[in-house]
């Protein structure tokens, strides 16, 4: 396990990694998740083996610290992720990022273009106030204190055992601030940033989730949109063969 300070007050963002060739692949989880849980089985596949792989838990999640003074906006998370990559001496990495983590990865690519050479986004949030698709948790519908004082337990009871297994590792206040920061989005929006980035960009959409809004505009901007059959929001679990092929650049 590796770690780096991210807030100037001693709080640490942590990750695990495997050794291998550069450029590194950096796996970033979604809201209430953890990177290794969602992606280690993908990185271990033969077609992806041999590359350095980092599984980073964003602040407030998994094995990283969850300071109460931290803002947990998309920009805050992106800066913390940059601190981890700087400490790990990673440059021009491929970021494989899921859901909320995809929004963070997009913001990072704009703020620190030296760190990112390719984005593989799995149903990433591209717009503020996302619709009720894409694994919406309902966290942002609570006021912060109400979420901490009982809403968190209610959400864990409602979302099902898979998501709850990692969400219960997240700090409730950090989780709420992250969810509300995701609902606010970034300025420019994540969609606008993604369309303007001068790097290789792939967007994976599960066929069971329906069509991605604005697909034609994304493709016109050079974003390759891949619809994955038999998959919903968690494409890496639902169709790991197709997911790994896209990460490897073979599909």
mmCIF file of C-alpha atoms in Angstrom:
data_model
loop_
_atom_site.group_PDB
_atom_site.id
_atom_site.type_symbol
_atom_site.label_atom_id
_atom_site.label_comp_id
_atom_site.label_asym_id
_atom_site.label_seq_id
_atom_site.Cartn_x
_atom_site.Cartn_y
_atom_site.Cartn_z
ATOM 1 C CA UNK A 1 0.000 0.000 0.000
ATOM 2 C CA UNK A 2 1.251 3.467 -0.971
ATOM 3 C CA UNK A 3 0.087 6.870 0.211
ATOM 4 C CA UNK A 4 0.395 10.601 -0.384
ATOM 5 C CA UNK A 5 -0.748 13.708 1.507
ATOM 6 C CA UNK A 6 -3.499 15.537 -0.337
ATOM 7 C CA UNK A 7 -4.810 18.411 1.796
ATOM 8 C CA UNK A 8 -1.819 20.115 3.418
ATOM 9 C CA UNK A 9 -2.961 18.861 6.844
ATOM 10 C CA UNK A 10 -1.560 15.352 6.823
ATOM 11 C CA UNK A 11 -4.547 13.502 5.337
ATOM 12 C CA UNK A 12 -3.533 10.644 3.057
ATOM 13 C CA UNK A 13 -4.850 9.227 -0.177
ATOM 14 C CA UNK A 14 -3.856 5.572 -0.568
ATOM 15 C CA UNK A 15 -3.525 3.021 -3.325
ATOM 16 C CA UNK A 16 -2.185 -0.417 -4.093
ATOM 17 C CA UNK A 17 -0.289 -1.201 -7.254
ATOM 18 C CA UNK A 18 1.335 -3.884 -9.333
ATOM 19 C CA UNK A 19 4.668 -3.440 -11.087
ATOM 20 C CA UNK A 20 5.019 -3.504 -14.837
ATOM 21 C CA UNK A 21 5.683 -1.503 -17.950
ATOM 22 C CA UNK A 22 4.806 2.153 -18.407
ATOM 23 C CA UNK A 23 2.632 3.978 -19.159
ATOM 24 C CA UNK A 24 0.746 3.025 -16.052
ATOM 25 C CA UNK A 25 -2.928 2.222 -15.962
ATOM 26 C CA UNK A 26 -4.720 3.990 -13.116
ATOM 27 C CA UNK A 27 -8.077 2.578 -12.034
ATOM 28 C CA UNK A 28 -10.548 4.953 -10.380
ATOM 29 C CA UNK A 29 -13.765 3.837 -8.681
ATOM 30 C CA UNK A 30 -17.249 5.332 -8.532
ATOM 31 C CA UNK A 31 -19.265 6.834 -5.692
ATOM 32 C CA UNK A 32 -19.134 4.692 -2.571
ATOM 33 C CA UNK A 33 -16.875 2.120 -4.197
ATOM 34 C CA UNK A 34 -13.210 1.036 -4.029
ATOM 35 C CA UNK A 35 -10.841 0.684 -6.956
ATOM 36 C CA UNK A 36 -9.328 -2.740 -6.384
ATOM 37 C CA UNK A 37 -12.732 -4.328 -5.737
ATOM 38 C CA UNK A 38 -14.053 -3.136 -9.083
ATOM 39 C CA UNK A 39 -10.950 -3.445 -11.228
ATOM 40 C CA UNK A 40 -8.285 -5.845 -9.904
ATOM 41 C CA UNK A 41 -9.847 -8.794 -11.739
ATOM 42 C CA UNK A 42 -9.625 -6.801 -14.968
ATOM 43 C CA UNK A 43 -6.001 -5.723 -14.541
ATOM 44 C CA UNK A 44 -5.011 -9.351 -13.854
ATOM 45 C CA UNK A 45 -6.338 -10.644 -17.178
ATOM 46 C CA UNK A 46 -3.698 -11.964 -19.612
ATOM 47 C CA UNK A 47 -4.391 -9.303 -22.247
ATOM 48 C CA UNK A 48 -3.732 -6.565 -19.667
ATOM 49 C CA UNK A 49 -0.979 -8.164 -17.597
ATOM 50 C CA UNK A 50 2.531 -6.745 -17.605
ATOM 51 C CA UNK A 51 1.552 -3.100 -17.229
ATOM 52 C CA UNK A 52 2.011 -1.107 -14.064
ATOM 53 C CA UNK A 53 -1.459 -0.768 -12.507
ATOM 54 C CA UNK A 54 -2.573 1.505 -9.664
ATOM 55 C CA UNK A 55 -5.837 1.087 -7.772
ATOM 56 C CA UNK A 56 -6.496 4.437 -6.110
ATOM 57 C CA UNK A 57 -9.169 5.030 -3.466
ATOM 58 C CA UNK A 58 -10.349 8.639 -3.558
ATOM 59 C CA UNK A 59 -10.571 10.662 -0.328
ATOM 60 C CA UNK A 60 -13.392 9.520 1.905
ATOM 61 C CA UNK A 61 -13.479 6.081 0.283
ATOM 62 C CA UNK A 62 -11.920 2.678 0.873
ATOM 63 C CA UNK A 63 -8.499 2.806 2.510
ATOM 64 C CA UNK A 64 -7.978 6.570 2.101
ATOM 65 C CA UNK A 65 -8.498 9.138 4.850
ATOM 66 C CA UNK A 66 -11.778 11.025 5.219
ATOM 67 C CA UNK A 67 -11.038 14.440 6.771
ATOM 68 C CA UNK A 68 -14.133 16.396 7.824
ATOM 69 C CA UNK A 69 -12.723 19.751 6.704
ATOM 70 C CA UNK A 70 -12.256 18.601 3.090
ATOM 71 C CA UNK A 71 -14.697 19.769 0.404
ATOM 72 C CA UNK A 72 -14.902 16.579 -1.725
ATOM 73 C CA UNK A 73 -15.806 18.484 -4.910
ATOM 74 C CA UNK A 74 -14.822 16.995 -8.248
ATOM 75 C CA UNK A 75 -11.902 19.426 -8.336
ATOM 76 C CA UNK A 76 -10.848 18.437 -4.810
ATOM 77 C CA UNK A 77 -10.871 14.770 -5.755
ATOM 78 C CA UNK A 78 -8.947 15.485 -8.962
ATOM 79 C CA UNK A 79 -6.258 17.369 -7.052
ATOM 80 C CA UNK A 80 -5.979 14.539 -4.518
ATOM 81 C CA UNK A 81 -5.639 12.014 -7.330
ATOM 82 C CA UNK A 82 -2.930 14.210 -8.847
ATOM 83 C CA UNK A 83 -1.088 14.157 -5.514
ATOM 84 C CA UNK A 84 -1.154 10.354 -5.577
ATOM 85 C CA UNK A 85 0.136 10.181 -9.147
ATOM 86 C CA UNK A 86 2.847 12.728 -8.445
ATOM 87 C CA UNK A 87 3.986 10.738 -5.414
ATOM 88 C CA UNK A 88 3.947 7.553 -7.498
ATOM 89 C CA UNK A 89 5.927 9.320 -10.258
ATOM 90 C CA UNK A 90 3.279 8.531 -12.814
ATOM 91 C CA UNK A 91 3.018 10.578 -16.000
ATOM 92 C CA UNK A 92 0.838 10.233 -19.109
ATOM 93 C CA UNK A 93 -1.156 7.424 -17.573
ATOM 94 C CA UNK A 94 -4.182 5.657 -18.950
ATOM 95 C CA UNK A 95 -7.090 6.324 -16.585
ATOM 96 C CA UNK A 96 -9.786 3.658 -16.425
ATOM 97 C CA UNK A 97 -12.530 5.335 -14.437
ATOM 98 C CA UNK A 98 -16.047 4.328 -13.440
ATOM 99 C CA UNK A 99 -19.116 6.518 -12.933
ATOM 100 C CA UNK A 100 -18.273 9.363 -10.495
ATOM 101 C CA UNK A 101 -14.598 8.434 -10.856
ATOM 102 C CA UNK A 102 -14.928 9.121 -14.559
ATOM 103 C CA UNK A 103 -16.066 12.664 -13.803
ATOM 104 C CA UNK A 104 -13.022 13.079 -11.546
ATOM 105 C CA UNK A 105 -10.738 11.698 -14.276
ATOM 106 C CA UNK A 106 -12.111 14.157 -16.828
ATOM 107 C CA UNK A 107 -11.508 17.091 -14.480
ATOM 108 C CA UNK A 108 -7.999 15.801 -13.727
ATOM 109 C CA UNK A 109 -7.174 15.566 -17.448
ATOM 110 C CA UNK A 110 -8.039 19.246 -17.834
ATOM 111 C CA UNK A 111 -6.237 20.423 -14.682
ATOM 112 C CA UNK A 112 -3.129 18.242 -15.109
ATOM 113 C CA UNK A 113 -2.770 17.217 -18.757
ATOM 114 C CA UNK A 114 0.756 15.955 -18.052
ATOM 115 C CA UNK A 115 -0.708 13.100 -16.031
ATOM 116 C CA UNK A 116 -3.196 11.684 -18.527
ATOM 117 C CA UNK A 117 -2.681 10.257 -22.021
ATOM 118 C CA UNK A 118 -5.900 8.250 -22.387
ATOM 119 C CA UNK A 119 -9.328 8.048 -20.769
ATOM 120 C CA UNK A 120 -11.439 4.896 -20.652
ATOM 121 C CA UNK A 121 -14.685 5.990 -19.021
ATOM 122 C CA UNK A 122 -17.311 3.538 -17.805
ATOM 123 C CA UNK A 123 -20.717 5.253 -17.699
ATOM 124 C CA UNK A 124 -19.063 8.379 -16.345
ATOM 125 C CA UNK A 125 -21.239 11.259 -15.171
ATOM 126 C CA UNK A 126 -20.956 13.963 -17.826
ATOM 127 C CA UNK A 127 -23.633 16.421 -16.725
ATOM 128 C CA UNK A 128 -24.672 18.130 -13.471
ATOM 129 C CA UNK A 129 -27.712 16.723 -11.665
ATOM 130 C CA UNK A 130 -27.551 13.325 -13.359
ATOM 131 C CA UNK A 131 -30.814 11.487 -14.090
ATOM 132 C CA UNK A 132 -32.073 8.544 -12.071
ATOM 133 C CA UNK A 133 -30.040 6.112 -14.185
ATOM 134 C CA UNK A 134 -26.386 5.122 -13.737
ATOM 135 C CA UNK A 135 -26.607 3.774 -10.220
ATOM 136 C CA UNK A 136 -28.083 6.875 -8.573
ATOM 137 C CA UNK A 137 -27.921 6.487 -4.805
ATOM 138 C CA UNK A 138 -30.241 9.211 -3.526
ATOM 139 C CA UNK A 139 -27.514 10.478 -1.185
ATOM 140 C CA UNK A 140 -27.657 14.044 -2.501
ATOM 141 C CA UNK A 141 -31.388 14.281 -1.720
ATOM 142 C CA UNK A 142 -30.510 14.547 2.004
ATOM 143 C CA UNK A 143 -29.143 17.532 3.874
ATOM 144 C CA UNK A 144 -25.631 16.712 5.055
ATOM 145 C CA UNK A 145 -26.345 16.309 8.776
ATOM 146 C CA UNK A 146 -29.515 14.342 8.093
ATOM 147 C CA UNK A 147 -27.547 11.976 5.897
ATOM 148 C CA UNK A 148 -24.884 11.460 8.554
ATOM 149 C CA UNK A 149 -27.468 11.038 11.342
ATOM 150 C CA UNK A 150 -29.534 8.315 9.711
ATOM 151 C CA UNK A 151 -29.686 8.710 5.971
ATOM 152 C CA UNK A 152 -26.502 6.742 5.438
ATOM 153 C CA UNK A 153 -27.930 3.685 7.185
ATOM 154 C CA UNK A 154 -31.129 3.925 5.144
ATOM 155 C CA UNK A 155 -29.200 4.174 1.889
ATOM 156 C CA UNK A 156 -27.101 1.122 2.795
ATOM 157 C CA UNK A 157 -30.294 -0.867 3.427
ATOM 158 C CA UNK A 158 -31.748 0.169 0.067
ATOM 159 C CA UNK A 159 -28.905 -0.111 -2.440
ATOM 160 C CA UNK A 160 -28.265 -3.830 -2.240
ATOM 161 C CA UNK A 161 -25.399 -5.938 -0.891
ATOM 162 C CA UNK A 162 -22.836 -5.410 -3.679
ATOM 163 C CA UNK A 163 -22.718 -1.627 -3.498
ATOM 164 C CA UNK A 164 -23.250 -1.602 0.280
ATOM 165 C CA UNK A 165 -20.168 -3.781 0.763
ATOM 166 C CA UNK A 166 -17.914 -0.918 -0.341
ATOM 167 C CA UNK A 167 -20.132 2.049 0.530
ATOM 168 C CA UNK A 168 -20.066 1.088 4.218
ATOM 169 C CA UNK A 169 -16.268 1.674 4.088
ATOM 170 C CA UNK A 170 -16.774 5.307 3.038
ATOM 171 C CA UNK A 171 -17.119 8.166 5.528
ATOM 172 C CA UNK A 172 -20.781 9.291 5.568
ATOM 173 C CA UNK A 173 -19.970 13.010 5.547
ATOM 174 C CA UNK A 174 -17.366 12.544 2.831
ATOM 175 C CA UNK A 175 -19.812 10.451 0.833
ATOM 176 C CA UNK A 176 -22.531 13.087 1.059
ATOM 177 C CA UNK A 177 -20.198 15.905 0.018
ATOM 178 C CA UNK A 178 -18.928 13.795 -2.874
ATOM 179 C CA UNK A 179 -22.470 13.051 -4.040
ATOM 180 C CA UNK A 180 -23.539 16.693 -3.862
ATOM 181 C CA UNK A 181 -20.336 17.749 -5.606
ATOM 182 C CA UNK A 182 -21.106 15.286 -8.380
ATOM 183 C CA UNK A 183 -24.629 16.671 -8.698
ATOM 184 C CA UNK A 184 -23.213 20.200 -9.044
ATOM 185 C CA UNK A 185 -20.728 19.016 -11.640
ATOM 186 C CA UNK A 186 -17.786 21.047 -12.893
ATOM 187 C CA UNK A 187 -17.380 24.319 -14.758
ATOM 188 C CA UNK A 188 -17.091 23.810 -17.700
ATOM 189 C CA UNK A 189 -19.212 20.682 -17.478
ATOM 190 C CA UNK A 190 -17.549 17.314 -17.648
ATOM 191 C CA UNK A 191 -19.157 16.760 -21.054
ATOM 192 C CA UNK A 192 -17.711 19.996 -22.454
ATOM 193 C CA UNK A 193 -14.264 19.192 -21.038
ATOM 194 C CA UNK A 194 -14.353 15.671 -22.471
ATOM 195 C CA UNK A 195 -15.292 16.890 -25.936
ATOM 196 C CA UNK A 196 -12.360 19.339 -25.943
ATOM 197 C CA UNK A 197 -9.603 17.081 -24.587
ATOM 198 C CA UNK A 198 -6.848 16.379 -27.156
ATOM 199 C CA UNK A 199 -6.243 12.779 -26.043
ATOM 200 C CA UNK A 200 -7.590 9.306 -26.781
ATOM 201 C CA UNK A 201 -11.048 9.030 -25.189
ATOM 202 C CA UNK A 202 -13.319 6.001 -24.970
ATOM 203 C CA UNK A 203 -16.752 5.955 -23.332
ATOM 204 C CA UNK A 204 -18.327 2.611 -22.420
ATOM 205 C CA UNK A 205 -22.104 2.409 -22.076
ATOM 206 C CA UNK A 206 -23.907 -0.703 -20.883
ATOM 207 C CA UNK A 207 -26.610 -1.740 -23.334
ATOM 208 C CA UNK A 208 -28.974 -2.417 -20.419
ATOM 209 C CA UNK A 209 -28.607 1.196 -19.280
ATOM 210 C CA UNK A 210 -30.042 2.610 -22.496
ATOM 211 C CA UNK A 211 -28.527 5.041 -24.962
ATOM 212 C CA UNK A 212 -26.115 7.680 -23.698
ATOM 213 C CA UNK A 213 -27.500 11.216 -24.155
ATOM 214 C CA UNK A 214 -25.580 13.296 -26.673
ATOM 215 C CA UNK A 215 -23.811 10.341 -28.259
ATOM 216 C CA UNK A 216 -23.597 11.939 -31.703
ATOM 217 C CA UNK A 217 -21.953 15.097 -30.341
ATOM 218 C CA UNK A 218 -19.442 13.040 -28.371
ATOM 219 C CA UNK A 219 -18.530 10.997 -31.429
ATOM 220 C CA UNK A 220 -18.267 14.130 -33.555
ATOM 221 C CA UNK A 221 -15.747 15.420 -31.006
ATOM 222 C CA UNK A 222 -13.646 12.254 -31.407
ATOM 223 C CA UNK A 223 -14.862 10.320 -28.369
ATOM 224 C CA UNK A 224 -15.267 6.645 -29.220
ATOM 225 C CA UNK A 225 -18.521 5.419 -27.694
ATOM 226 C CA UNK A 226 -18.805 1.658 -27.189
ATOM 227 C CA UNK A 227 -22.098 0.029 -26.255
ATOM 228 C CA UNK A 228 -21.377 -3.153 -24.299
ATOM 229 C CA UNK A 229 -23.943 -5.937 -24.733
ATOM 230 C CA UNK A 230 -25.416 -7.664 -21.699
ATOM 231 C CA UNK A 231 -24.104 -5.026 -19.318
ATOM 232 C CA UNK A 232 -25.579 -2.399 -17.043
ATOM 233 C CA UNK A 233 -23.782 0.250 -15.021
ATOM 234 C CA UNK A 234 -21.089 -2.137 -13.701
ATOM 235 C CA UNK A 235 -19.711 -3.213 -17.057
ATOM 236 C CA UNK A 236 -16.518 -4.629 -15.551
ATOM 237 C CA UNK A 237 -18.643 -7.214 -13.696
ATOM 238 C CA UNK A 238 -21.391 -7.763 -16.257
ATOM 239 C CA UNK A 239 -19.181 -8.264 -19.331
ATOM 240 C CA UNK A 240 -15.512 -8.426 -18.283
ATOM 241 C CA UNK A 241 -14.399 -9.816 -21.658
ATOM 242 C CA UNK A 242 -15.678 -6.793 -23.559
ATOM 243 C CA UNK A 243 -14.468 -4.410 -20.863
ATOM 244 C CA UNK A 244 -10.935 -5.801 -20.893
ATOM 245 C CA UNK A 245 -10.823 -5.728 -24.702
ATOM 246 C CA UNK A 246 -11.594 -2.003 -24.729
ATOM 247 C CA UNK A 247 -9.020 -1.265 -22.022
ATOM 248 C CA UNK A 248 -6.434 -3.233 -24.018
ATOM 249 C CA UNK A 249 -7.300 -1.293 -27.155
ATOM 250 C CA UNK A 250 -8.419 -4.436 -28.957
ATOM 251 C CA UNK A 251 -12.085 -3.481 -29.376
#
